[in-house]
């Protein structure tokens, strides 16, 4: 799509799904920015993209969408990113990717390994190029290629670039969904309010999606998108209380943190090793903040390099604002975030 007028009209229709106009803002000094982002403050993948936008000092129109439905006196209010207008915009990105729709649930969100989820955030619109970009990893790489200033997050030097992108791929495959939504049988330190919400989240999602299928029965593309999403959510519901699945997901995270400890000690990447701040640092930073929010920072208790890495990353202004600050502001209070809240105050002073 190269004619920006239809794209702008589609984006405006998707924007209309955001019920509170206070959640539609322009970040940066340009009232008509090149980029428009559909995201959610609490979304891990959205935090990655916003951190890159922050690092690159790129202005953008921000649409902070509600991504969990709620039961109101009037009935179920579906998540805003399920709106037909938003899905139609997202399907433009799907066609460019050429990926099949997601067909199950693994606890991971990587498009490369899991398929394309048509009903998630973030989504980036580039009006200058007339493109719609989906998948947080692709969006982050796309934004870094816009220009080298004020920071270049993916290095040019081949060996450094290869290592940064290897780390990016590792983070992209962390089972974040399983950690956030799943009920671990041994130690579940998530905030009680979050656990309460997660007890009904899949039920509400499926009800909303089934209603949207009925309301849009004449649009085969939308129906296919909603059916794919239902398949994924039913899969998530089936394993959210499955002890074996939940233990395996956490064990996988432990393995990846052990590997991170070794990689940091090798010095081949990481801002604690004198390497320039990179996209690998962005993605690991956002993920470590989320793991800490969930009460799992003990997983790196015997990993001194990871502990130091987390401490340093928490002082990076972009991560303070887009990961720490956004999590504190948009998610139920987690006592495990109290220790890093001071970093936010220092960064924004």
Tab-separated table of C-alpha atoms in Angstrom:
chain	number	residue	atom	x	y	z
A	1	UNK	CA	0.000	0.000	0.000
A	2	UNK	CA	1.689	3.239	-1.151
A	3	UNK	CA	-1.200	5.729	-1.153
A	4	UNK	CA	-1.133	7.113	2.388
A	5	UNK	CA	-4.707	8.426	2.387
A	6	UNK	CA	-6.355	4.987	2.653
A	7	UNK	CA	-3.760	4.030	5.265
A	8	UNK	CA	-4.497	7.149	7.287
A	9	UNK	CA	-8.222	6.416	7.086
A	10	UNK	CA	-7.703	2.839	8.257
A	11	UNK	CA	-5.507	4.006	11.137
A	12	UNK	CA	-8.083	6.608	12.140
A	13	UNK	CA	-10.758	3.891	12.222
A	14	UNK	CA	-8.520	1.703	14.384
A	15	UNK	CA	-7.773	4.676	16.622
A	16	UNK	CA	-11.495	5.148	17.186
A	17	UNK	CA	-11.511	1.869	19.126
A	18	UNK	CA	-9.601	3.610	21.933
A	19	UNK	CA	-12.532	4.645	24.124
A	20	UNK	CA	-10.653	7.153	26.291
A	21	UNK	CA	-9.252	10.040	24.201
A	22	UNK	CA	-6.689	10.719	26.936
A	23	UNK	CA	-4.944	7.516	25.834
A	24	UNK	CA	-4.333	8.993	22.380
A	25	UNK	CA	-1.349	11.319	22.493
A	26	UNK	CA	1.553	12.559	20.415
A	27	UNK	CA	5.000	11.791	21.826
A	28	UNK	CA	7.735	14.181	20.734
A	29	UNK	CA	7.608	17.632	19.216
A	30	UNK	CA	6.063	16.890	15.815
A	31	UNK	CA	2.252	17.314	15.707
A	32	UNK	CA	2.129	15.212	12.516
A	33	UNK	CA	4.683	12.480	13.151
A	34	UNK	CA	5.867	9.941	10.625
A	35	UNK	CA	4.988	7.023	12.902
A	36	UNK	CA	1.847	5.877	14.660
A	37	UNK	CA	1.975	3.155	17.305
A	38	UNK	CA	-0.870	0.970	18.520
A	39	UNK	CA	0.272	-0.507	21.821
A	40	UNK	CA	-0.551	-1.007	25.485
A	41	UNK	CA	1.328	0.423	28.454
A	42	UNK	CA	1.439	-2.974	30.174
A	43	UNK	CA	2.305	-5.024	27.084
A	44	UNK	CA	5.809	-6.463	27.250
A	45	UNK	CA	6.261	-6.344	23.474
A	46	UNK	CA	4.932	-2.778	23.385
A	47	UNK	CA	7.453	-1.788	26.046
A	48	UNK	CA	10.250	-3.049	23.822
A	49	UNK	CA	9.091	-0.910	20.900
A	50	UNK	CA	8.501	2.187	23.029
A	51	UNK	CA	11.972	1.836	24.545
A	52	UNK	CA	13.482	1.870	21.059
A	53	UNK	CA	11.379	4.893	20.074
A	54	UNK	CA	12.570	6.577	23.261
A	55	UNK	CA	16.217	5.754	22.560
A	56	UNK	CA	15.936	6.954	18.976
A	57	UNK	CA	14.050	10.120	20.036
A	58	UNK	CA	11.467	9.454	17.311
A	59	UNK	CA	8.148	11.331	17.551
A	60	UNK	CA	5.026	9.205	17.164
A	61	UNK	CA	1.294	9.151	17.703
A	62	UNK	CA	0.557	6.867	20.634
A	63	UNK	CA	-2.620	4.812	20.921
A	64	UNK	CA	-2.574	3.105	24.321
A	65	UNK	CA	-5.155	0.334	23.953
A	66	UNK	CA	-6.954	-1.693	26.601
A	67	UNK	CA	-5.890	-5.263	25.933
A	68	UNK	CA	-7.981	-7.056	28.545
A	69	UNK	CA	-11.755	-7.222	28.380
A	70	UNK	CA	-13.827	-6.396	31.434
A	71	UNK	CA	-17.227	-7.366	32.741
A	72	UNK	CA	-19.281	-4.214	33.251
A	73	UNK	CA	-22.893	-3.833	34.454
A	74	UNK	CA	-23.862	-3.503	30.790
A	75	UNK	CA	-22.054	-6.733	29.893
A	76	UNK	CA	-18.641	-7.773	28.600
A	77	UNK	CA	-16.567	-4.940	27.151
A	78	UNK	CA	-14.060	-6.511	24.722
A	79	UNK	CA	-10.427	-5.534	24.499
A	80	UNK	CA	-9.895	-2.566	22.205
A	81	UNK	CA	-7.329	-4.344	20.050
A	82	UNK	CA	-10.006	-6.861	19.030
A	83	UNK	CA	-11.877	-4.179	17.088
A	84	UNK	CA	-12.509	-5.003	13.411
A	85	UNK	CA	-10.847	-1.764	12.269
A	86	UNK	CA	-7.648	-2.587	14.159
A	87	UNK	CA	-7.585	-6.161	12.891
A	88	UNK	CA	-8.000	-4.964	9.288
A	89	UNK	CA	-4.985	-2.706	9.752
A	90	UNK	CA	-3.008	-5.544	11.287
A	91	UNK	CA	-3.850	-7.869	8.404
A	92	UNK	CA	-1.936	-5.522	6.094
A	93	UNK	CA	1.171	-6.355	8.109
A	94	UNK	CA	0.278	-10.047	8.015
A	95	UNK	CA	0.261	-10.055	4.224
A	96	UNK	CA	3.696	-8.437	4.135
A	97	UNK	CA	5.048	-11.034	6.553
A	98	UNK	CA	3.532	-13.934	4.672
A	99	UNK	CA	3.252	-15.883	7.920
A	100	UNK	CA	0.480	-18.313	8.776
A	101	UNK	CA	-1.877	-17.474	11.622
A	102	UNK	CA	-1.018	-18.801	15.056
A	103	UNK	CA	-2.453	-22.310	15.460
A	104	UNK	CA	-1.856	-23.158	19.117
A	105	UNK	CA	-0.366	-22.007	22.396
A	106	UNK	CA	3.216	-22.338	23.586
A	107	UNK	CA	3.525	-19.461	26.049
A	108	UNK	CA	5.820	-17.663	23.613
A	109	UNK	CA	4.952	-14.790	21.286
A	110	UNK	CA	7.597	-15.019	18.568
A	111	UNK	CA	6.054	-14.770	15.102
A	112	UNK	CA	9.003	-16.722	13.694
A	113	UNK	CA	8.233	-19.797	15.770
A	114	UNK	CA	4.558	-19.480	16.754
A	115	UNK	CA	2.904	-17.892	13.731
A	116	UNK	CA	1.093	-14.573	13.349
A	117	UNK	CA	-1.372	-13.568	16.050
A	118	UNK	CA	-3.821	-11.188	14.345
A	119	UNK	CA	-5.222	-9.814	17.618
A	120	UNK	CA	-2.271	-8.409	19.584
A	121	UNK	CA	-0.218	-5.256	20.000
A	122	UNK	CA	2.100	-3.572	19.092
A	123	UNK	CA	1.582	-2.373	15.538
A	124	UNK	CA	3.525	0.402	13.813
A	125	UNK	CA	2.333	2.560	10.924
A	126	UNK	CA	4.986	4.383	8.881
A	127	UNK	CA	3.213	7.069	6.859
A	128	UNK	CA	6.344	8.115	5.018
A	129	UNK	CA	6.837	4.657	3.548
A	130	UNK	CA	3.162	3.669	3.510
A	131	UNK	CA	3.824	0.525	5.545
A	132	UNK	CA	2.302	-1.305	8.486
A	133	UNK	CA	4.789	-3.311	10.562
A	134	UNK	CA	3.878	-6.038	13.054
A	135	UNK	CA	5.939	-8.109	15.522
A	136	UNK	CA	7.972	-6.277	18.144
A	137	UNK	CA	11.315	-7.660	16.981
A	138	UNK	CA	10.711	-6.536	13.399
A	139	UNK	CA	9.427	-3.145	14.528
A	140	UNK	CA	12.485	-2.545	16.708
A	141	UNK	CA	14.874	-3.443	13.885
A	142	UNK	CA	12.869	-1.314	11.452
A	143	UNK	CA	13.026	1.729	13.718
A	144	UNK	CA	16.752	1.345	14.320
A	145	UNK	CA	17.323	1.405	10.550
A	146	UNK	CA	15.621	4.811	10.279
A	147	UNK	CA	18.861	6.541	11.287
A	148	UNK	CA	22.039	6.219	13.327
A	149	UNK	CA	21.434	9.194	15.615
A	150	UNK	CA	21.194	9.714	18.512
A	151	UNK	CA	22.011	6.031	19.034
A	152	UNK	CA	22.495	2.995	16.823
A	153	UNK	CA	21.168	-0.127	18.500
A	154	UNK	CA	22.241	-2.744	15.950
A	155	UNK	CA	25.986	-2.465	15.221
A	156	UNK	CA	27.481	-2.527	11.735
A	157	UNK	CA	30.516	-4.619	12.639
A	158	UNK	CA	29.604	-8.189	11.584
A	159	UNK	CA	30.619	-10.099	14.717
A	160	UNK	CA	29.009	-7.590	17.081
A	161	UNK	CA	25.880	-7.480	14.949
A	162	UNK	CA	25.634	-11.266	14.907
A	163	UNK	CA	25.889	-11.467	18.695
A	164	UNK	CA	23.344	-8.700	19.280
A	165	UNK	CA	20.856	-10.348	16.939
A	166	UNK	CA	21.507	-13.750	18.526
A	167	UNK	CA	20.554	-12.284	21.885
A	168	UNK	CA	17.507	-10.604	20.328
A	169	UNK	CA	16.388	-14.010	19.040
A	170	UNK	CA	16.868	-15.587	22.476
A	171	UNK	CA	14.730	-12.959	24.200
A	172	UNK	CA	12.068	-13.279	21.505
A	173	UNK	CA	11.548	-16.906	22.513
A	174	UNK	CA	11.190	-16.478	26.281
A	175	UNK	CA	7.805	-17.927	27.376
A	176	UNK	CA	6.575	-14.607	28.724
A	177	UNK	CA	2.927	-15.449	28.214
A	178	UNK	CA	3.219	-18.540	30.376
A	179	UNK	CA	4.901	-16.557	33.153
A	180	UNK	CA	2.262	-13.807	33.139
A	181	UNK	CA	-0.908	-15.859	32.669
A	182	UNK	CA	0.040	-19.186	34.218
A	183	UNK	CA	-0.558	-20.426	37.759
A	184	UNK	CA	2.675	-22.025	38.938
A	185	UNK	CA	2.005	-24.971	41.275
A	186	UNK	CA	4.975	-24.332	43.564
A	187	UNK	CA	5.665	-20.625	43.956
A	188	UNK	CA	3.319	-18.051	42.457
A	189	UNK	CA	4.369	-14.587	43.632
A	190	UNK	CA	2.321	-12.559	41.164
A	191	UNK	CA	0.196	-9.781	42.684
A	192	UNK	CA	-3.126	-11.110	43.987
A	193	UNK	CA	-5.060	-8.655	41.814
A	194	UNK	CA	-3.271	-9.986	38.744
A	195	UNK	CA	-4.024	-13.597	39.688
A	196	UNK	CA	-7.677	-12.718	40.186
A	197	UNK	CA	-7.829	-11.180	36.717
A	198	UNK	CA	-6.108	-14.180	35.156
A	199	UNK	CA	-8.687	-16.594	36.542
A	200	UNK	CA	-11.290	-15.296	34.082
A	201	UNK	CA	-9.141	-13.767	31.334
A	202	UNK	CA	-9.372	-16.635	28.843
A	203	UNK	CA	-13.113	-17.038	29.366
A	204	UNK	CA	-13.729	-13.352	28.681
A	205	UNK	CA	-11.465	-13.401	25.632
A	206	UNK	CA	-13.271	-16.299	24.006
A	207	UNK	CA	-16.716	-14.814	24.690
A	208	UNK	CA	-15.667	-11.519	23.098
A	209	UNK	CA	-14.117	-13.219	20.083
A	210	UNK	CA	-17.138	-15.432	19.477
A	211	UNK	CA	-19.360	-12.366	19.546
A	212	UNK	CA	-17.079	-10.609	17.050
A	213	UNK	CA	-17.262	-13.631	14.734
A	214	UNK	CA	-21.033	-13.425	14.840
A	215	UNK	CA	-21.055	-9.651	14.272
A	216	UNK	CA	-18.649	-9.906	11.322
A	217	UNK	CA	-19.867	-13.140	9.735
A	218	UNK	CA	-19.818	-11.541	6.287
A	219	UNK	CA	-16.094	-10.768	6.432
A	220	UNK	CA	-14.128	-14.024	5.925
A	221	UNK	CA	-10.767	-12.400	6.697
A	222	UNK	CA	-11.944	-11.121	10.059
A	223	UNK	CA	-13.633	-14.407	10.919
A	224	UNK	CA	-10.426	-16.319	10.136
A	225	UNK	CA	-8.422	-13.927	12.304
A	226	UNK	CA	-10.792	-14.267	15.247
A	227	UNK	CA	-10.935	-18.068	14.923
A	228	UNK	CA	-7.129	-18.259	15.007
A	229	UNK	CA	-7.110	-16.151	18.146
A	230	UNK	CA	-9.734	-18.361	19.792
A	231	UNK	CA	-7.581	-21.431	19.079
A	232	UNK	CA	-4.631	-19.790	20.792
A	233	UNK	CA	-6.636	-18.633	23.810
A	234	UNK	CA	-8.285	-22.014	24.318
A	235	UNK	CA	-4.810	-23.525	24.251
A	236	UNK	CA	-3.670	-21.063	26.906
A	237	UNK	CA	-6.650	-21.871	29.109
A	238	UNK	CA	-5.877	-25.586	28.905
A	239	UNK	CA	-2.357	-25.174	30.285
A	240	UNK	CA	-2.610	-22.186	32.641
A	241	UNK	CA	-3.169	-24.579	35.572
A	242	UNK	CA	-1.101	-27.443	34.148
A	243	UNK	CA	1.764	-28.086	36.623
A	244	UNK	CA	4.005	-29.792	34.093
A	245	UNK	CA	3.605	-27.004	31.534
A	246	UNK	CA	4.170	-24.243	34.086
A	247	UNK	CA	7.236	-25.901	35.593
A	248	UNK	CA	8.696	-26.455	32.120
A	249	UNK	CA	8.170	-22.789	31.209
A	250	UNK	CA	9.926	-21.564	34.320
A	251	UNK	CA	12.720	-24.091	33.876
A	252	UNK	CA	13.233	-22.747	30.372
A	253	UNK	CA	13.638	-19.239	31.771
A	254	UNK	CA	16.151	-20.503	34.315
A	255	UNK	CA	18.160	-22.099	31.492
A	256	UNK	CA	18.130	-18.882	29.464
A	257	UNK	CA	19.270	-16.832	32.463
A	258	UNK	CA	22.102	-19.294	33.071
A	259	UNK	CA	23.103	-18.863	29.427
A	260	UNK	CA	22.891	-15.081	29.814
A	261	UNK	CA	25.252	-15.278	32.798
A	262	UNK	CA	27.785	-17.125	30.666
A	263	UNK	CA	27.427	-14.729	27.729
A	264	UNK	CA	27.874	-11.691	29.953
A	265	UNK	CA	30.965	-13.224	31.512
A	266	UNK	CA	32.411	-13.803	28.043
A	267	UNK	CA	32.061	-10.069	27.392
A	268	UNK	CA	30.781	-10.561	23.852
A	269	UNK	CA	27.838	-8.228	24.394
A	270	UNK	CA	26.194	-6.128	27.061
A	271	UNK	CA	26.466	-2.547	28.204
A	272	UNK	CA	28.111	-3.742	31.450
A	273	UNK	CA	31.036	-5.023	29.385
A	274	UNK	CA	31.945	-1.736	27.756
A	275	UNK	CA	29.932	-2.562	24.656
A	276	UNK	CA	27.689	0.153	23.204
A	277	UNK	CA	24.085	0.036	24.401
A	278	UNK	CA	22.275	-2.185	21.908
A	279	UNK	CA	18.949	-3.702	20.964
A	280	UNK	CA	19.960	-6.779	22.967
A	281	UNK	CA	20.191	-4.566	26.062
A	282	UNK	CA	16.768	-3.079	25.311
A	283	UNK	CA	15.069	-6.455	25.010
A	284	UNK	CA	16.842	-8.079	27.938
A	285	UNK	CA	16.140	-4.985	30.028
A	286	UNK	CA	12.403	-5.062	29.370
A	287	UNK	CA	12.254	-8.800	30.032
A	288	UNK	CA	14.244	-8.663	33.249
A	289	UNK	CA	11.950	-5.911	34.532
A	290	UNK	CA	8.940	-8.132	33.787
A	291	UNK	CA	10.529	-11.157	35.463
A	292	UNK	CA	11.218	-8.987	38.505
A	293	UNK	CA	7.617	-7.710	38.491
A	294	UNK	CA	6.400	-11.309	38.662
A	295	UNK	CA	8.500	-11.925	41.759
A	296	UNK	CA	11.076	-14.063	40.005
A	297	UNK	CA	14.264	-12.013	40.431
A	298	UNK	CA	15.406	-14.835	42.725
A	299	UNK	CA	16.081	-16.755	39.512
A	300	UNK	CA	19.259	-14.711	39.120
A	301	UNK	CA	20.135	-14.719	42.824
A	302	UNK	CA	23.161	-16.936	42.139
A	303	UNK	CA	23.988	-15.208	38.847
A	304	UNK	CA	26.093	-12.154	39.762
A	305	UNK	CA	26.604	-10.945	36.198
A	306	UNK	CA	22.862	-11.020	35.479
A	307	UNK	CA	22.160	-9.268	38.799
A	308	UNK	CA	24.633	-6.518	37.934
A	309	UNK	CA	23.248	-6.298	34.391
A	310	UNK	CA	19.725	-5.827	35.746
A	311	UNK	CA	20.919	-3.136	38.150
A	312	UNK	CA	22.647	-1.198	35.375
A	313	UNK	CA	19.772	-1.555	32.910
A	314	UNK	CA	17.294	-0.256	35.495
A	315	UNK	CA	19.191	3.045	35.490
A	316	UNK	CA	18.802	3.554	31.735
A	317	UNK	CA	16.317	6.392	31.265
A	318	UNK	CA	14.424	4.756	28.393
A	319	UNK	CA	13.927	1.517	30.327
A	320	UNK	CA	12.962	3.409	33.475
A	321	UNK	CA	10.224	5.207	31.597
A	322	UNK	CA	8.931	2.547	29.199
A	323	UNK	CA	9.361	-0.632	31.264
A	324	UNK	CA	9.600	0.248	34.962
A	325	UNK	CA	7.374	3.333	34.932
A	326	UNK	CA	4.814	1.887	32.541
A	327	UNK	CA	4.558	-1.350	34.533
A	328	UNK	CA	4.085	0.479	37.818
A	329	UNK	CA	1.463	2.782	36.323
A	330	UNK	CA	-0.556	0.253	34.329
A	331	UNK	CA	-0.370	-3.060	36.201
A	332	UNK	CA	-1.448	-4.186	39.685
A	333	UNK	CA	1.051	-3.214	42.353
A	334	UNK	CA	3.911	-5.664	42.744
A	335	UNK	CA	6.028	-5.308	45.865
A	336	UNK	CA	8.979	-6.548	43.856
A	337	UNK	CA	8.938	-3.302	41.862
A	338	UNK	CA	9.456	-1.192	44.984
A	339	UNK	CA	13.214	-1.794	44.837
A	340	UNK	CA	13.484	-0.337	41.321
A	341	UNK	CA	10.948	2.472	41.691
A	342	UNK	CA	13.740	4.761	42.918
A	343	UNK	CA	15.500	4.267	39.570
A	344	UNK	CA	12.463	5.794	37.867
A	345	UNK	CA	12.547	8.792	40.185
A	346	UNK	CA	16.269	9.301	39.585
A	347	UNK	CA	15.961	8.962	35.805
A	348	UNK	CA	13.132	11.461	35.518
A	349	UNK	CA	14.493	13.984	38.056
